[in-house]
PDB file of C-alpha atoms in Angstrom:
ATOM      1  CA  UNK A1347       0.015  -0.043  -0.027  1.00 82.00           C
ATOM      2  CA  UNK A1348       2.777   2.598   0.824  1.00 84.00           C
ATOM      3  CA  UNK A1349       4.768   1.478  -2.479  1.00 90.00           C
ATOM      4  CA  UNK A1350       1.417   2.760  -4.214  1.00 88.00           C
ATOM      5  CA  UNK A1351       0.620   5.844  -2.254  1.00 88.00           C
ATOM      6  CA  UNK A1352       4.314   7.511  -2.128  1.00 92.00           C
ATOM      7  CA  UNK A1353       3.822   7.677  -6.094  1.00 94.00           C
ATOM      8  CA  UNK A1354       0.654   8.814  -6.054  1.00 91.00           C
ATOM      9  CA  UNK A1355       1.459  11.693  -3.478  1.00 92.00           C
ATOM     10  CA  UNK A1356       4.614  12.697  -5.535  1.00 94.00           C
ATOM     11  CA  UNK A1357       2.658  12.886  -8.403  1.00 95.00           C
ATOM     12  CA  UNK A1358       0.124  14.780  -6.957  1.00 93.00           C
ATOM     13  CA  UNK A1359       2.060  17.607  -5.970  1.00 93.00           C
ATOM     14  CA  UNK A1360       4.169  17.754  -8.830  1.00 95.00           C
ATOM     15  CA  UNK A1361       1.239  18.576 -10.908  1.00 96.00           C
ATOM     16  CA  UNK A1362      -0.096  21.152  -8.391  1.00 94.00           C
ATOM     17  CA  UNK A1363       3.258  22.470  -8.462  1.00 94.00           C
ATOM     18  CA  UNK A1364       3.449  22.707 -12.208  1.00 96.00           C
ATOM     19  CA  UNK A1365       0.233  24.307 -12.478  1.00 94.00           C
ATOM     20  CA  UNK A1366       0.943  27.011 -10.081  1.00 93.00           C
ATOM     21  CA  UNK A1367       4.221  27.885 -11.907  1.00 92.00           C
ATOM     22  CA  UNK A1368       1.964  27.857 -15.534  1.00 93.00           C
ATOM     23  CA  UNK A1369      -0.818  29.955 -14.467  1.00 88.00           C
ATOM     24  CA  UNK A1370      -0.417  33.349 -15.538  1.00 86.00           C
ATOM     25  CA  UNK A1371      -1.161  35.171 -12.066  1.00 84.00           C
ATOM     26  CA  UNK A1372       1.194  38.263 -12.793  1.00 75.00           C
ATOM     27  CA  UNK A1373      -1.472  39.613 -15.096  1.00 75.00           C
ATOM     28  CA  UNK A1374      -4.326  39.211 -12.845  1.00 68.00           C
ATOM     29  CA  UNK A1375      -7.214  41.415 -12.072  1.00 73.00           C
ATOM     30  CA  UNK A1376      -9.509  41.848  -8.844  1.00 74.00           C
ATOM     31  CA  UNK A1377     -12.001  39.932 -10.372  1.00 77.00           C
ATOM     32  CA  UNK A1378      -9.190  37.343 -11.246  1.00 74.00           C
ATOM     33  CA  UNK A1379      -7.751  37.032  -7.883  1.00 74.00           C
ATOM     34  CA  UNK A1380     -11.197  36.782  -6.219  1.00 78.00           C
ATOM     35  CA  UNK A1381     -11.744  33.943  -8.937  1.00 81.00           C
ATOM     36  CA  UNK A1382      -8.854  32.123  -8.021  1.00 77.00           C
ATOM     37  CA  UNK A1383      -9.270  32.255  -4.229  1.00 81.00           C
ATOM     38  CA  UNK A1384     -13.091  31.403  -4.442  1.00 87.00           C
ATOM     39  CA  UNK A1385     -12.457  28.436  -6.975  1.00 89.00           C
ATOM     40  CA  UNK A1386      -9.594  27.318  -4.895  1.00 86.00           C
ATOM     41  CA  UNK A1387     -11.274  27.105  -1.693  1.00 89.00           C
ATOM     42  CA  UNK A1388     -14.105  25.259  -3.413  1.00 94.00           C
ATOM     43  CA  UNK A1389     -11.753  22.768  -4.670  1.00 91.00           C
ATOM     44  CA  UNK A1390     -10.175  22.435  -1.651  1.00 92.00           C
ATOM     45  CA  UNK A1391     -13.183  21.854   0.546  1.00 95.00           C
ATOM     46  CA  UNK A1392     -14.435  19.279  -2.085  1.00 95.00           C
ATOM     47  CA  UNK A1393     -11.078  17.554  -1.348  1.00 92.00           C
ATOM     48  CA  UNK A1394     -11.319  17.840   1.884  1.00 94.00           C
ATOM     49  CA  UNK A1395     -14.500  16.235   2.078  1.00 96.00           C
ATOM     50  CA  UNK A1396     -13.753  13.478  -0.298  1.00 95.00           C
ATOM     51  CA  UNK A1397     -10.765  12.746   1.452  1.00 94.00           C
ATOM     52  CA  UNK A1398     -12.538  12.442   4.952  1.00 96.00           C
ATOM     53  CA  UNK A1399     -14.960   9.948   3.414  1.00 96.00           C
ATOM     54  CA  UNK A1400     -12.396   7.847   2.103  1.00 94.00           C
ATOM     55  CA  UNK A1401     -10.382   7.978   5.512  1.00 95.00           C
ATOM     56  CA  UNK A1402     -13.464   6.806   7.184  1.00 96.00           C
ATOM     57  CA  UNK A1403     -14.008   3.813   4.327  1.00 96.00           C
ATOM     58  CA  UNK A1404     -10.452   2.809   4.052  1.00 93.00           C
ATOM     59  CA  UNK A1405      -9.344  -0.424   5.334  1.00 93.00           C
ATOM     60  CA  UNK A1406      -5.761   1.457   6.185  1.00 92.00           C
ATOM     61  CA  UNK A1407      -7.118   4.663   7.455  1.00 94.00           C
ATOM     62  CA  UNK A1408      -3.854   5.978   9.006  1.00 93.00           C
ATOM     63  CA  UNK A1409      -1.965   5.635   5.440  1.00 91.00           C
ATOM     64  CA  UNK A1410      -4.989   7.289   3.989  1.00 92.00           C
ATOM     65  CA  UNK A1411      -5.006   9.956   6.295  1.00 95.00           C
ATOM     66  CA  UNK A1412      -1.377  10.632   5.265  1.00 93.00           C
ATOM     67  CA  UNK A1413      -1.963  10.539   1.801  1.00 92.00           C
ATOM     68  CA  UNK A1414      -4.710  13.010   2.038  1.00 94.00           C
ATOM     69  CA  UNK A1415      -2.192  15.555   4.318  1.00 94.00           C
ATOM     70  CA  UNK A1416       0.228  15.168   1.577  1.00 92.00           C
ATOM     71  CA  UNK A1417      -1.945  16.367  -0.954  1.00 92.00           C
ATOM     72  CA  UNK A1418      -4.382  18.987   1.038  1.00 94.00           C
ATOM     73  CA  UNK A1419      -1.397  20.879   2.775  1.00 93.00           C
ATOM     74  CA  UNK A1420       0.367  21.241  -0.928  1.00 94.00           C
ATOM     75  CA  UNK A1421      -2.985  22.505  -2.442  1.00 94.00           C
ATOM     76  CA  UNK A1422      -3.708  24.725   0.727  1.00 93.00           C
ATOM     77  CA  UNK A1423      -0.391  26.467   0.407  1.00 94.00           C
ATOM     78  CA  UNK A1424      -0.443  27.214  -3.242  1.00 94.00           C
ATOM     79  CA  UNK A1425      -4.110  28.585  -3.368  1.00 91.00           C
ATOM     80  CA  UNK A1426      -2.668  31.212  -0.990  1.00 90.00           C
ATOM     81  CA  UNK A1427       0.350  31.330  -3.164  1.00 92.00           C
ATOM     82  CA  UNK A1428      -1.593  32.143  -5.967  1.00 91.00           C
ATOM     83  CA  UNK A1429      -3.889  34.686  -4.253  1.00 89.00           C
ATOM     84  CA  UNK A1430      -0.795  36.750  -3.338  1.00 90.00           C
ATOM     85  CA  UNK A1431       0.938  36.785  -6.639  1.00 91.00           C
ATOM     86  CA  UNK A1432      -2.144  38.094  -8.175  1.00 89.00           C
ATOM     87  CA  UNK A1433      -3.031  40.416  -5.533  1.00 87.00           C
ATOM     88  CA  UNK A1434       0.896  41.776  -5.605  1.00 89.00           C
ATOM     89  CA  UNK A1435       0.397  42.180  -9.819  1.00 88.00           C
ATOM     90  CA  UNK A1436      -2.563  44.248  -8.916  1.00 86.00           C
ATOM     91  CA  UNK A1437      -1.096  46.607  -6.688  1.00 84.00           C
ATOM     92  CA  UNK A1438       2.657  46.501  -5.715  1.00 82.00           C
ATOM     93  CA  UNK A1439       1.883  48.167  -2.749  1.00 88.00           C
ATOM     94  CA  UNK A1440      -0.254  44.946  -1.388  1.00 87.00           C
ATOM     95  CA  UNK A1441       2.856  43.775  -0.262  1.00 88.00           C
ATOM     96  CA  UNK A1442       5.911  46.212  -0.854  1.00 84.00           C
ATOM     97  CA  UNK A1443       6.514  45.007  -4.324  1.00 86.00           C
ATOM     98  CA  UNK A1444       5.478  42.578  -6.907  1.00 89.00           C
ATOM     99  CA  UNK A1445       6.021  38.702  -6.160  1.00 90.00           C
ATOM    100  CA  UNK A1446       7.058  36.349  -8.387  1.00 90.00           C
ATOM    101  CA  UNK A1447       5.723  32.990  -8.247  1.00 92.00           C
ATOM    102  CA  UNK A1448       8.363  31.622  -6.158  1.00 91.00           C
ATOM    103  CA  UNK A1449       8.154  34.719  -3.889  1.00 90.00           C
ATOM    104  CA  UNK A1450       4.376  34.121  -3.448  1.00 91.00           C
ATOM    105  CA  UNK A1451       4.887  30.437  -2.538  1.00 92.00           C
ATOM    106  CA  UNK A1452       7.877  31.205  -0.131  1.00 91.00           C
ATOM    107  CA  UNK A1453       5.445  33.948   1.712  1.00 91.00           C
ATOM    108  CA  UNK A1454       2.631  31.524   1.884  1.00 91.00           C
ATOM    109  CA  UNK A1455       4.658  28.642   3.332  1.00 90.00           C
ATOM    110  CA  UNK A1456       6.593  31.342   5.880  1.00 89.00           C
ATOM    111  CA  UNK A1457       3.216  32.341   6.955  1.00 89.00           C
ATOM    112  CA  UNK A1458       1.813  28.887   7.399  1.00 89.00           C
ATOM    113  CA  UNK A1459       4.880  27.769   9.368  1.00 86.00           C
ATOM    114  CA  UNK A1460       4.888  31.072  11.387  1.00 82.00           C
ATOM    115  CA  UNK A1461       8.427  32.057  10.847  1.00 77.00           C
ATOM    116  CA  UNK A1462       7.412  35.122   9.568  1.00 74.00           C
ATOM    117  CA  UNK A1463      10.968  36.403   8.403  1.00 76.00           C
ATOM    118  CA  UNK A1464       9.469  39.975   7.556  1.00 79.00           C
ATOM    119  CA  UNK A1465      11.432  40.200   4.195  1.00 84.00           C
ATOM    120  CA  UNK A1466       7.466  40.141   2.360  1.00 83.00           C
ATOM    121  CA  UNK A1467       4.965  41.437   4.401  1.00 85.00           C
ATOM    122  CA  UNK A1468       0.938  42.230   3.693  1.00 85.00           C
ATOM    123  CA  UNK A1469       0.986  46.167   3.741  1.00 86.00           C
ATOM    124  CA  UNK A1470      -3.169  46.877   2.826  1.00 85.00           C
ATOM    125  CA  UNK A1471      -6.259  46.522   4.036  1.00 82.00           C
ATOM    126  CA  UNK A1472      -6.974  43.909   1.434  1.00 82.00           C
ATOM    127  CA  UNK A1473      -3.718  41.976   1.525  1.00 85.00           C
ATOM    128  CA  UNK A1474      -3.689  41.857   5.601  1.00 86.00           C
ATOM    129  CA  UNK A1475      -7.328  39.953   5.911  1.00 84.00           C
ATOM    130  CA  UNK A1476      -6.011  37.157   3.409  1.00 85.00           C
ATOM    131  CA  UNK A1477      -2.695  36.548   5.278  1.00 85.00           C
ATOM    132  CA  UNK A1478      -4.807  36.331   8.440  1.00 81.00           C
ATOM    133  CA  UNK A1479      -7.083  33.664   6.881  1.00 82.00           C
ATOM    134  CA  UNK A1480      -4.210  31.546   6.222  1.00 84.00           C
ATOM    135  CA  UNK A1481      -2.636  31.852   9.772  1.00 82.00           C
ATOM    136  CA  UNK A1482      -6.145  30.977  11.195  1.00 71.00           C
TER     137      UNK A1482
END
């Protein structure tokens, strides 16, 4: 079971990261940023719901739960990273400068891990609630 789960997890995470880097997030509008966030949150909620169902029905719930976390956490981080990149494209003042895809991912992981280096910070009233939502 583990031998089959590891490639599935690696493949899923790889596809998510490749899609994130291929999306033209740095050309987003306000509507585009909102659409990214809302669509992503809907997909995330649906994924978590399906994963909870799969865990409860699995003969190996512990392994299934690890697989669920290994796919949900990257999706969660990439969703917020995409939102941050889109917001910075709309106004460089949202984060003290434009964020690249890598900057957005770095910031999302920094917030998620509560390290908070301070080199990228949410500066506007629009960016701060989004960052607060991820922290919660």
